[in-house]
Structures are given as C-alpha cells and as structure tokens.
mmCIF file with all atom_site columns, C-alpha atoms in Angstrom:
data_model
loop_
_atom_site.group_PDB
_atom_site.id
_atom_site.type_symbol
_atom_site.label_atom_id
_atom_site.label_alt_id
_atom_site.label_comp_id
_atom_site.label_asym_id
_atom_site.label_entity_id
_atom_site.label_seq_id
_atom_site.pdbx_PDB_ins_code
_atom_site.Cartn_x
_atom_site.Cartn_y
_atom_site.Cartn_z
_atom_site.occupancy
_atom_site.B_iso_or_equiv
_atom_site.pdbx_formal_charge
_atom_site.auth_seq_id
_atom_site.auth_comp_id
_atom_site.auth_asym_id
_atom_site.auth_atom_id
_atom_site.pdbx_PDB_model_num
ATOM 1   C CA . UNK A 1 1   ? 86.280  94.924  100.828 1.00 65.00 ? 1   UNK A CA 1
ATOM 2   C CA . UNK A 1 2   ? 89.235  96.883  99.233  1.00 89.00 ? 2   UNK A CA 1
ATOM 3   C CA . UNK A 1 3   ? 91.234  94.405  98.414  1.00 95.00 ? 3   UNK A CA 1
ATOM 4   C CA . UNK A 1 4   ? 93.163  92.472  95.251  1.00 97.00 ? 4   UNK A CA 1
ATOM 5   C CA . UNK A 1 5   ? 92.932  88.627  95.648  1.00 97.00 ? 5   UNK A CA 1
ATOM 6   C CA . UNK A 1 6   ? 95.685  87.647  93.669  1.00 98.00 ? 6   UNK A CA 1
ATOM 7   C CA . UNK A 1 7   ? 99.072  85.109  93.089  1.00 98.00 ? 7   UNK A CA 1
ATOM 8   C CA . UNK A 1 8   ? 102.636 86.271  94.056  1.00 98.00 ? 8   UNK A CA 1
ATOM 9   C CA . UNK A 1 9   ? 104.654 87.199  91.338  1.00 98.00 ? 9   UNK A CA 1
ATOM 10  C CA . UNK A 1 10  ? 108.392 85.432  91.864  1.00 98.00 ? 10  UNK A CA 1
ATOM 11  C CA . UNK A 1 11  ? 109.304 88.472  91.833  1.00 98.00 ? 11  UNK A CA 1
ATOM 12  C CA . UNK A 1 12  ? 108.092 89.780  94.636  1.00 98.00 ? 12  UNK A CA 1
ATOM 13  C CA . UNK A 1 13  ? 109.810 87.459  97.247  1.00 98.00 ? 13  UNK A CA 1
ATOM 14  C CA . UNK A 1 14  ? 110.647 90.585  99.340  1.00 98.00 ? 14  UNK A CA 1
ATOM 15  C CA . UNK A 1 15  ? 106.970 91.096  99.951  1.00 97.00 ? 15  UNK A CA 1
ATOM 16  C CA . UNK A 1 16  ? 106.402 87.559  100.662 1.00 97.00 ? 16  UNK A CA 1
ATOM 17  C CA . UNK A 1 17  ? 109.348 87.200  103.039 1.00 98.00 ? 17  UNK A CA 1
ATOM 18  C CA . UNK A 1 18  ? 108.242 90.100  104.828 1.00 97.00 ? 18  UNK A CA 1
ATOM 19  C CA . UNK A 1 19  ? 104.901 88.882  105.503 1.00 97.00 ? 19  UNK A CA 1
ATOM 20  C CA . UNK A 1 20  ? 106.112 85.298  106.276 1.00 98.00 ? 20  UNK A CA 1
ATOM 21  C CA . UNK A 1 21  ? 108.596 86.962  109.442 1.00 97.00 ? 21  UNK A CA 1
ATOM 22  C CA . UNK A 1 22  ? 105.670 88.647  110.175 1.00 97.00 ? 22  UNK A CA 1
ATOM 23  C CA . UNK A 1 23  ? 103.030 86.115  110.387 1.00 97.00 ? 23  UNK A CA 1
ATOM 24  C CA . UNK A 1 24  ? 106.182 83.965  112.275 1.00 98.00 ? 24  UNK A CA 1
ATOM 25  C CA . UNK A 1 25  ? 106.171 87.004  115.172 1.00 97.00 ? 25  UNK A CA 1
ATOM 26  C CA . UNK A 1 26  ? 102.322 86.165  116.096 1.00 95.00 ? 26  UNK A CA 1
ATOM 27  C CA . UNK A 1 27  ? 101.432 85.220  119.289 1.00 94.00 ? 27  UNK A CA 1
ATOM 28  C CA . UNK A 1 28  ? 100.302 81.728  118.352 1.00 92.00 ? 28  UNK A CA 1
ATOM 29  C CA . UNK A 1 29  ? 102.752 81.232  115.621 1.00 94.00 ? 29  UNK A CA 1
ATOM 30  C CA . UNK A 1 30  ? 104.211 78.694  117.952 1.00 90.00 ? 30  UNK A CA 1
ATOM 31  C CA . UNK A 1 31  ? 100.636 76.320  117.183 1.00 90.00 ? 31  UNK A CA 1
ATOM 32  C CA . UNK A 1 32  ? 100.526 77.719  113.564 1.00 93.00 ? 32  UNK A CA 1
ATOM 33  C CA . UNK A 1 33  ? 103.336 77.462  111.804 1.00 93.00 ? 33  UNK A CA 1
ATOM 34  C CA . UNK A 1 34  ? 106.022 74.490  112.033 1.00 88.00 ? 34  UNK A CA 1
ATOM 35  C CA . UNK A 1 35  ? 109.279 77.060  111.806 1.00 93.00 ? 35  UNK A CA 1
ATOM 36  C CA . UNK A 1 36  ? 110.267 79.808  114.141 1.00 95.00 ? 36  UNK A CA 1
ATOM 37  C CA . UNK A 1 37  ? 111.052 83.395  112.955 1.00 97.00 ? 37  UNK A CA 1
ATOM 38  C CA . UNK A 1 38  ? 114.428 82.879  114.001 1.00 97.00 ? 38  UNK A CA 1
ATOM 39  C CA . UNK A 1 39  ? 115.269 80.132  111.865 1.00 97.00 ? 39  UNK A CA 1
ATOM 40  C CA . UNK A 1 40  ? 113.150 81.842  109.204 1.00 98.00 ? 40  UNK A CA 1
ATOM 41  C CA . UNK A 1 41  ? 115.020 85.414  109.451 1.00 97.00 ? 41  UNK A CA 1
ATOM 42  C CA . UNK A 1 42  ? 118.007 83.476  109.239 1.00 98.00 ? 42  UNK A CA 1
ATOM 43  C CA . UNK A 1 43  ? 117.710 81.783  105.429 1.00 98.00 ? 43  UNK A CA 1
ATOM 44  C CA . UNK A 1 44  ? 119.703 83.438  102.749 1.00 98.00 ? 44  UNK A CA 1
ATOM 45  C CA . UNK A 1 45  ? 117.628 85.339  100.370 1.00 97.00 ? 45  UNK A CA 1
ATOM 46  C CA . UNK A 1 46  ? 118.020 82.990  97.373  1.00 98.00 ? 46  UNK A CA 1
ATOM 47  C CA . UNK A 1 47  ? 116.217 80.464  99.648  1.00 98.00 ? 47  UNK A CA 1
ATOM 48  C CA . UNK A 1 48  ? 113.140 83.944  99.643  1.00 98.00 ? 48  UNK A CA 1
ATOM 49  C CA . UNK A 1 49  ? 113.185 83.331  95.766  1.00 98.00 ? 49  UNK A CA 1
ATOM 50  C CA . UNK A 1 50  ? 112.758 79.797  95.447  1.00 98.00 ? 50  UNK A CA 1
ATOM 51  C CA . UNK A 1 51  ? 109.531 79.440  97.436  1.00 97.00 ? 51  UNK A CA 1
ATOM 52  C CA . UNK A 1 52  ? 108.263 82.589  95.560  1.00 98.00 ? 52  UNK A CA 1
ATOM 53  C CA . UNK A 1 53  ? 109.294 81.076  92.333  1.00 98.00 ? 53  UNK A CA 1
ATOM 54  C CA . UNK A 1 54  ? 107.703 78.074  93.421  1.00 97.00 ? 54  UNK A CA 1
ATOM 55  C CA . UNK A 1 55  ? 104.240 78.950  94.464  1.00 98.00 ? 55  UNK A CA 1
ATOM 56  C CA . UNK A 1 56  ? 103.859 81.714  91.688  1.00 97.00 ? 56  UNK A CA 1
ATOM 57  C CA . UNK A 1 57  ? 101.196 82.552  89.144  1.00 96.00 ? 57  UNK A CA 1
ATOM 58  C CA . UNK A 1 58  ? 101.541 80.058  86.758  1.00 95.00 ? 58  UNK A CA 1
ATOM 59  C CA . UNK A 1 59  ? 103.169 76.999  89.320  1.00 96.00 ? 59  UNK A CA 1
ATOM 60  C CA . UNK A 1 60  ? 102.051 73.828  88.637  1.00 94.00 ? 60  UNK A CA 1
ATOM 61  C CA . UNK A 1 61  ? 103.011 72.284  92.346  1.00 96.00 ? 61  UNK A CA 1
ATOM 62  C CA . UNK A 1 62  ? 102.035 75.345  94.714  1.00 97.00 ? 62  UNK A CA 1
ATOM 63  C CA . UNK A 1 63  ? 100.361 78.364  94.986  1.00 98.00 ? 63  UNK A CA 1
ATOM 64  C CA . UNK A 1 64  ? 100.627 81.481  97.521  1.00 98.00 ? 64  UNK A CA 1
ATOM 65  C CA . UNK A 1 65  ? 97.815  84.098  97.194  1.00 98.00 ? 65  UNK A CA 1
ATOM 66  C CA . UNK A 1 66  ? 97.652  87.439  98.972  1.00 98.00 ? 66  UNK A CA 1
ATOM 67  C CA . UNK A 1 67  ? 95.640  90.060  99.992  1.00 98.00 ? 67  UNK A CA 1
ATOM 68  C CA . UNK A 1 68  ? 96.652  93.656  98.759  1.00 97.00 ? 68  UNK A CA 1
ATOM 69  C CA . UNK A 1 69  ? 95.118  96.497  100.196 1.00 94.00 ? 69  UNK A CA 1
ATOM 70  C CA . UNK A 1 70  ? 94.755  99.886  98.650  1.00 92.00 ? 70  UNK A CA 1
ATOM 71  C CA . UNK A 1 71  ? 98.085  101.050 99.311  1.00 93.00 ? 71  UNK A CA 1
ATOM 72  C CA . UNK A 1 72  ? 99.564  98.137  98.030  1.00 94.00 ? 72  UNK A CA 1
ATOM 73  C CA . UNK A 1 73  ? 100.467 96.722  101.025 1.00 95.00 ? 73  UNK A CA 1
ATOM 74  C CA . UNK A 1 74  ? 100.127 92.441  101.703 1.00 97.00 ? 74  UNK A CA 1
ATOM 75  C CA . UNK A 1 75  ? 97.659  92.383  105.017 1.00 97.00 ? 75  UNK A CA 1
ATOM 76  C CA . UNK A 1 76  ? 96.648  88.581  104.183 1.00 97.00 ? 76  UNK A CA 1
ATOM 77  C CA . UNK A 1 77  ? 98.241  85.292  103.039 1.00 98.00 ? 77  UNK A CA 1
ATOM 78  C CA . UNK A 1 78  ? 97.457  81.224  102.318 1.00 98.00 ? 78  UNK A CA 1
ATOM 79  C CA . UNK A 1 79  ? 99.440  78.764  100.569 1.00 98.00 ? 79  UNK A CA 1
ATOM 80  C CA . UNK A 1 80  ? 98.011  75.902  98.905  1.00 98.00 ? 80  UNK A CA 1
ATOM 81  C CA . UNK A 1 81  ? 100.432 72.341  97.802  1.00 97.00 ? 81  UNK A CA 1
ATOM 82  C CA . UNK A 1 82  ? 99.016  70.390  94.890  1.00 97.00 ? 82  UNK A CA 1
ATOM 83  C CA . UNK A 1 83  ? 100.052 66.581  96.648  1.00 97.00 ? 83  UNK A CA 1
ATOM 84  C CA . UNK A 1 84  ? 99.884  64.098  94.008  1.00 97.00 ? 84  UNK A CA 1
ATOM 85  C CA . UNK A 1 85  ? 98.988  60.506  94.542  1.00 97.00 ? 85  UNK A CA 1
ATOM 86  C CA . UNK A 1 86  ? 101.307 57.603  95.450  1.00 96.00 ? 86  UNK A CA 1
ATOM 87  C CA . UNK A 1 87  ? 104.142 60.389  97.014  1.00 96.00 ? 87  UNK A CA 1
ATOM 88  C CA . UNK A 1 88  ? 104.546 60.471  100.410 1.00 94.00 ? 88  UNK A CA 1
ATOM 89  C CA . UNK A 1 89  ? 103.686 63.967  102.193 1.00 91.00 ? 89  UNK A CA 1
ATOM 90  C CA . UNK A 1 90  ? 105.808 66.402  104.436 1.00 85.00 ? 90  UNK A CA 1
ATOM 91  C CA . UNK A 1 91  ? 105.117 63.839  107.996 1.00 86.00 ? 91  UNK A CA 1
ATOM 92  C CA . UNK A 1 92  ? 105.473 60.966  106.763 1.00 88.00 ? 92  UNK A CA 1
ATOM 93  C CA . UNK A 1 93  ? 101.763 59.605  105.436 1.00 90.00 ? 93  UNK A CA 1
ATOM 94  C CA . UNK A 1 94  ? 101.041 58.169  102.048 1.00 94.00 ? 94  UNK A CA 1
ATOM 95  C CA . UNK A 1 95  ? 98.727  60.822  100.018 1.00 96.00 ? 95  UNK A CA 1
ATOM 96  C CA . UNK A 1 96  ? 96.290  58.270  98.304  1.00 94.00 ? 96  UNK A CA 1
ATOM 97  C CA . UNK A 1 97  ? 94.105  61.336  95.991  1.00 95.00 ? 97  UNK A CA 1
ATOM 98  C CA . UNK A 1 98  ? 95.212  64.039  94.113  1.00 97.00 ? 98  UNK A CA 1
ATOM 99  C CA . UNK A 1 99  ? 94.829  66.951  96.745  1.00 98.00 ? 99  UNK A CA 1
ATOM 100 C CA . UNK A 1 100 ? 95.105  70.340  98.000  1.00 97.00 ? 100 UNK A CA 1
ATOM 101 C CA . UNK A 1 101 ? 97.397  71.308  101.129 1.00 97.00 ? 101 UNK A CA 1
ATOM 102 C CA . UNK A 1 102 ? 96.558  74.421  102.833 1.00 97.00 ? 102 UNK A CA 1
ATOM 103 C CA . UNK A 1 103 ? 99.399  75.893  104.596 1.00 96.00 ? 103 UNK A CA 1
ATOM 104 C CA . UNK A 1 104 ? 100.868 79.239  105.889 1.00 95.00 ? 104 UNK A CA 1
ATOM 105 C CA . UNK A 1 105 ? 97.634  80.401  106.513 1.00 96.00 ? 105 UNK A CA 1
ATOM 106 C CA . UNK A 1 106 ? 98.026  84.493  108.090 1.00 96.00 ? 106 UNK A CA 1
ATOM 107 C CA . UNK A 1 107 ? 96.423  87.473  107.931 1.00 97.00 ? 107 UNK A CA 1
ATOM 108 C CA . UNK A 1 108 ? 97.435  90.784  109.754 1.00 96.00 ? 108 UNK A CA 1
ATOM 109 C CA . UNK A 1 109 ? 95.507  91.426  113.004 1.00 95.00 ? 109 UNK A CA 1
ATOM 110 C CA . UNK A 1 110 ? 94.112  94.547  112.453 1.00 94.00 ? 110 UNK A CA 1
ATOM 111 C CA . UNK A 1 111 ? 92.958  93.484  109.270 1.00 94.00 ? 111 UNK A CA 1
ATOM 112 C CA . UNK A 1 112 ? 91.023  90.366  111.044 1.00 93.00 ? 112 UNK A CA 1
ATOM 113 C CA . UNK A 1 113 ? 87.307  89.759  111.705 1.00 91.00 ? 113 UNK A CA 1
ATOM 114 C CA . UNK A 1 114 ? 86.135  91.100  108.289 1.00 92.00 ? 114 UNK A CA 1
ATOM 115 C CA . UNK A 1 115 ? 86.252  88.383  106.047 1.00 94.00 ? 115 UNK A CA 1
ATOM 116 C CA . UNK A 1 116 ? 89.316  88.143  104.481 1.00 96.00 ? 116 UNK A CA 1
ATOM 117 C CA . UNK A 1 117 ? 90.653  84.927  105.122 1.00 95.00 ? 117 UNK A CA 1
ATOM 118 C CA . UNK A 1 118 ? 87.120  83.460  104.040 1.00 96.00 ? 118 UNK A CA 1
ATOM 119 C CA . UNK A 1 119 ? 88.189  85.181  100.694 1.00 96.00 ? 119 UNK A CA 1
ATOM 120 C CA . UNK A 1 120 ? 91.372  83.785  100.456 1.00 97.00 ? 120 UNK A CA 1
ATOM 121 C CA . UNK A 1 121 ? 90.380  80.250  101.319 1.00 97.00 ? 121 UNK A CA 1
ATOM 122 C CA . UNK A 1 122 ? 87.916  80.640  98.357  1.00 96.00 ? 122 UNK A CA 1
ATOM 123 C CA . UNK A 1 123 ? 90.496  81.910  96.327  1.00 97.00 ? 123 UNK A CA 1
ATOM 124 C CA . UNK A 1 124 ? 92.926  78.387  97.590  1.00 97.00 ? 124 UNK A CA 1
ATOM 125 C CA . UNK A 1 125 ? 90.582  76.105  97.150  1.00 97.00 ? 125 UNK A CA 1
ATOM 126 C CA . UNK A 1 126 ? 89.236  77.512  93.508  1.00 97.00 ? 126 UNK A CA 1
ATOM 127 C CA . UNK A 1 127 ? 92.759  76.825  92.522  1.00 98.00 ? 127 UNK A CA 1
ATOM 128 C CA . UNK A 1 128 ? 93.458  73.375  93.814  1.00 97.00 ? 128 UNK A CA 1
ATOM 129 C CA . UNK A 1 129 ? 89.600  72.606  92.513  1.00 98.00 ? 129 UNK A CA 1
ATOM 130 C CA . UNK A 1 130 ? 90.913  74.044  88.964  1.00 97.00 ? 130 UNK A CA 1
ATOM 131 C CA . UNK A 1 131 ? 93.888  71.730  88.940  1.00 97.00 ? 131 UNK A CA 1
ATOM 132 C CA . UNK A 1 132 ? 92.059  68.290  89.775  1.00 97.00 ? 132 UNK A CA 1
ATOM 133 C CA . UNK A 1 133 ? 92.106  67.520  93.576  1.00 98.00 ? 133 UNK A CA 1
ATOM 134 C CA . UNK A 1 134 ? 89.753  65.748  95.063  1.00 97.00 ? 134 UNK A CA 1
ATOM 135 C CA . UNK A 1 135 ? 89.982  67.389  98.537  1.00 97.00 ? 135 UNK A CA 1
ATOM 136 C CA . UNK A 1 136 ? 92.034  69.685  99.920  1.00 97.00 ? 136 UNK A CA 1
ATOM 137 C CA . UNK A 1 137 ? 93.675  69.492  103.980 1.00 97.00 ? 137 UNK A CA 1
ATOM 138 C CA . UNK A 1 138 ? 95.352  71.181  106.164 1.00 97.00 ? 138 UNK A CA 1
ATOM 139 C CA . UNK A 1 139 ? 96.774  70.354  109.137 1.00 95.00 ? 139 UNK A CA 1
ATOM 140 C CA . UNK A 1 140 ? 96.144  72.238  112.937 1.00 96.00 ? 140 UNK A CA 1
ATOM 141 C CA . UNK A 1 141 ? 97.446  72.339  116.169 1.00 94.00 ? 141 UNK A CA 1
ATOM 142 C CA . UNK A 1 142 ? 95.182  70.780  118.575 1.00 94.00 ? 142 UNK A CA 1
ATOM 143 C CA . UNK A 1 143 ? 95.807  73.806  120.562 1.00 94.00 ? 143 UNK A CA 1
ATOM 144 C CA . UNK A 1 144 ? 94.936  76.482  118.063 1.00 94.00 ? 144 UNK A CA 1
ATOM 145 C CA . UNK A 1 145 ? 91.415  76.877  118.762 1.00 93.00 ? 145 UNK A CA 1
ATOM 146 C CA . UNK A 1 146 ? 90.801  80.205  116.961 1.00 91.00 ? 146 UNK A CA 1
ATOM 147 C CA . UNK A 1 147 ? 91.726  78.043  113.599 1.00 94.00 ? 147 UNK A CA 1
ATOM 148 C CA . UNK A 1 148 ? 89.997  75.318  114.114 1.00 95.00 ? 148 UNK A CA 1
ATOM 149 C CA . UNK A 1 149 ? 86.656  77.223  114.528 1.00 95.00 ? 149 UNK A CA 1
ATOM 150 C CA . UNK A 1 150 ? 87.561  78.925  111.344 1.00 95.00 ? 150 UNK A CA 1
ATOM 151 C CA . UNK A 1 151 ? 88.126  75.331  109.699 1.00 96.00 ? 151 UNK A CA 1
ATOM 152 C CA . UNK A 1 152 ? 85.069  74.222  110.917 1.00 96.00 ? 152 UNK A CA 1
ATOM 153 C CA . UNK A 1 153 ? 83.706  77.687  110.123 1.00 95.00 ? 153 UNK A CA 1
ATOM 154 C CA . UNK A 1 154 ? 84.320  77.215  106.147 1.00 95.00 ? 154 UNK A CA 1
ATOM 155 C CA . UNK A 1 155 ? 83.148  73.393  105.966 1.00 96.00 ? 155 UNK A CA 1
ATOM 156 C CA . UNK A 1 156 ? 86.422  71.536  106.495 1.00 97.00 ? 156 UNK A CA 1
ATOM 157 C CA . UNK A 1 157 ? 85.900  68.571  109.314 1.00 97.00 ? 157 UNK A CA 1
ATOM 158 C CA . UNK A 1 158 ? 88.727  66.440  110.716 1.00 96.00 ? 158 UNK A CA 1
ATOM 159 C CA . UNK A 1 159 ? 89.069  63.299  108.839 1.00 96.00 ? 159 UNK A CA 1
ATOM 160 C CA . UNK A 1 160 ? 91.264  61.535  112.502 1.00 94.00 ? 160 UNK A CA 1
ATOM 161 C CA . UNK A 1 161 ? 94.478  61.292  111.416 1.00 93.00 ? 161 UNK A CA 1
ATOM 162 C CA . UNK A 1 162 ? 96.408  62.587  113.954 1.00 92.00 ? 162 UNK A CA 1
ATOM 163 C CA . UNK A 1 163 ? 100.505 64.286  113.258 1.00 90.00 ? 163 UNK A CA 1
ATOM 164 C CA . UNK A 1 164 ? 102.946 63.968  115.694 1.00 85.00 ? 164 UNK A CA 1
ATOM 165 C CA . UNK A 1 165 ? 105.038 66.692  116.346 1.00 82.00 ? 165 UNK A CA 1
ATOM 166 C CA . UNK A 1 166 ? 108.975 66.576  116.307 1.00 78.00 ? 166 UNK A CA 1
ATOM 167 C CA . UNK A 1 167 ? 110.639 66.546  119.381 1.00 78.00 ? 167 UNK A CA 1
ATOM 168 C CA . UNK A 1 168 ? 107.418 67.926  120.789 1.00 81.00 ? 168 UNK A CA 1
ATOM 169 C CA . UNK A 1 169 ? 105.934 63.969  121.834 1.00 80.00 ? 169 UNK A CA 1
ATOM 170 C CA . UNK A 1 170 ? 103.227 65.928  124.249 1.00 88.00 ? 170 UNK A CA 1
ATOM 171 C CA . UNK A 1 171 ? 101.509 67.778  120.988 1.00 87.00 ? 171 UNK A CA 1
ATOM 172 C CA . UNK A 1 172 ? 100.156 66.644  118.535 1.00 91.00 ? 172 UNK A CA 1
ATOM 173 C CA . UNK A 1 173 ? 98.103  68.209  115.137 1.00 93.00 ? 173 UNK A CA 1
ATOM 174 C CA . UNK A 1 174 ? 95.525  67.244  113.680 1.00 95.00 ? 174 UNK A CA 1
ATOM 175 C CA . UNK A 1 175 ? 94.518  67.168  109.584 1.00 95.00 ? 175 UNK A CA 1
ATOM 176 C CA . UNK A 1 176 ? 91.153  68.691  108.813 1.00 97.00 ? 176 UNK A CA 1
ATOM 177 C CA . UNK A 1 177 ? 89.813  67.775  104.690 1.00 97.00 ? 177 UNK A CA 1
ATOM 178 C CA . UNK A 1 178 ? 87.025  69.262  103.101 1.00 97.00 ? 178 UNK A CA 1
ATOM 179 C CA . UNK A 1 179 ? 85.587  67.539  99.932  1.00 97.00 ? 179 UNK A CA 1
ATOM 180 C CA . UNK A 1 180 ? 85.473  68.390  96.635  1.00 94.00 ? 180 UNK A CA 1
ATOM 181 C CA . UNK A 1 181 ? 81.664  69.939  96.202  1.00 87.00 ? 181 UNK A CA 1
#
C-alpha cells in the first residue's frame, strides 16, 4: 500500500470539503451519511474550516484521518468523536463511558477492496485508544449491508440500541461498539 495514514491539517479544509461532497455523491450516501450533498455544497466555507480546525492534528474532541496516495491526492477518510461521560450524544442517548464515535466513514471506489479502510479504522481507533475510551461506536443504517459486514468484519458487534431516524419513522440505525482490547 502507497499510502500516508495521517491527520488533516486545519488547513487543508479544501481537501477535506472536497472529499466530504464527494463521499455525499455515493450511491448509498443516502444510508451512510445523515446530510445530503446539497445541504452540504451549500455551507459557507468558514463552516469548511471549523470542522477541519476541529478534528485536526492536535484536537482534543475529534479527529479526521485520511488516506493520501502518491500524488497527493485524499482517496480515503474516517472521523472519530471523543464522547465524554455524563453528556448527552448527537440522538439523544446518555453516553455513560468515555468513548470513541466513528463517523464519516468513505473511501473512493476505485480505491476499494484493498484494505484501506481496515487501515484507517486502525489508525481511528489507535487514537481514541490513546486518549482513554473505553469503546468506540458507530452508528449504521440497517440498510447498509456492505458496512455492516465491514463492522462485523473488523470486530465491532451491535450492542441493540436502536436510532431513530428524523422524519424518516420507517428507518431506523443501528449502533455497533467494539471494546477496548
């Protein structure tokens, strides 16, 4: 593999918003990822700098790490949320131990079936291991069957809470953990 594993610099929130529209124009994006691309397209760019700035080498809170390739191009991406306990998370449920999040999970399709996002999950969950939590989640649709293999695939299980969905009451997602080793 020819790639860098590494964290976003904030400033490279050009990069990151490309491969975010991107990732949002997949044809399962719809099950993956909670936004659409147009709403996404549509945010100003200081909104582009924040979440960099946020989830940079060197945040406390978040972390986004990327796959390079050669030419320097991002072909891979996964987020990671330190959740801290006693707050209350993103749907609604109390977090009760310090955990990971994974979220934003992509990685270019011609760049898929070689391993990559086994090497960024490793590269996720070393940081959220490094920084105390006790598990780490994420959350699928229960329609997204290629990622829950994967899930299952790299040791996470679903723990049965279940997520509604937003004006969606026929779907629902459901949170997959996977334990500190």
């Amino acid at each position: 593999m020819n790639y860098v594993i590494r964290s976003i610099r904030a400033d490279e929130w050009p990069a990151a918003k490309e491969l975010r529209l991107t990732a949002l124009q997949d044809p399962v994006a719809h099950l993956a990822f909670l936004e659409t691309y147009e709403e996404a397209v549509a945010r100003p760019d200081s909104f582009w700098q924040e979440r960099a700035a946020g989830a940079c080498e060197g945040a406390d809170k978040a972390q986004t790490i990327i796959a390079e390739g050669p030419d320097g191009r991002w072909v891979g991406t996964v987020t990671v949320l330190l959740e801290e306990p006693g707050t209350i998370d993103w749907a609604g449920f109390p977090v009760e131990r310090k955990q990971g999040h994974v979220v934003g999970v992509f990685v270019r399709p011609e760049e898929r079936g070689g391993g990559l996002t086994e090497v960024l999950f490793d590269a996720a969950l070393e940081w959220a291991w490094a920084r105390g939590a006790e598990r780490t989640r994420l959350i699928v649709h229960e329609d997204n069957g290629r990622a829950s293999r994967f899930y299952r695939r790299v040791g996470f299980v679903p723990s049965g809470l279940v997520v509604p969905l937003d004006g969606r009451p026929d779907e629902k997602e459901l949170e997959f953990v996977l334990e500190r080793p």
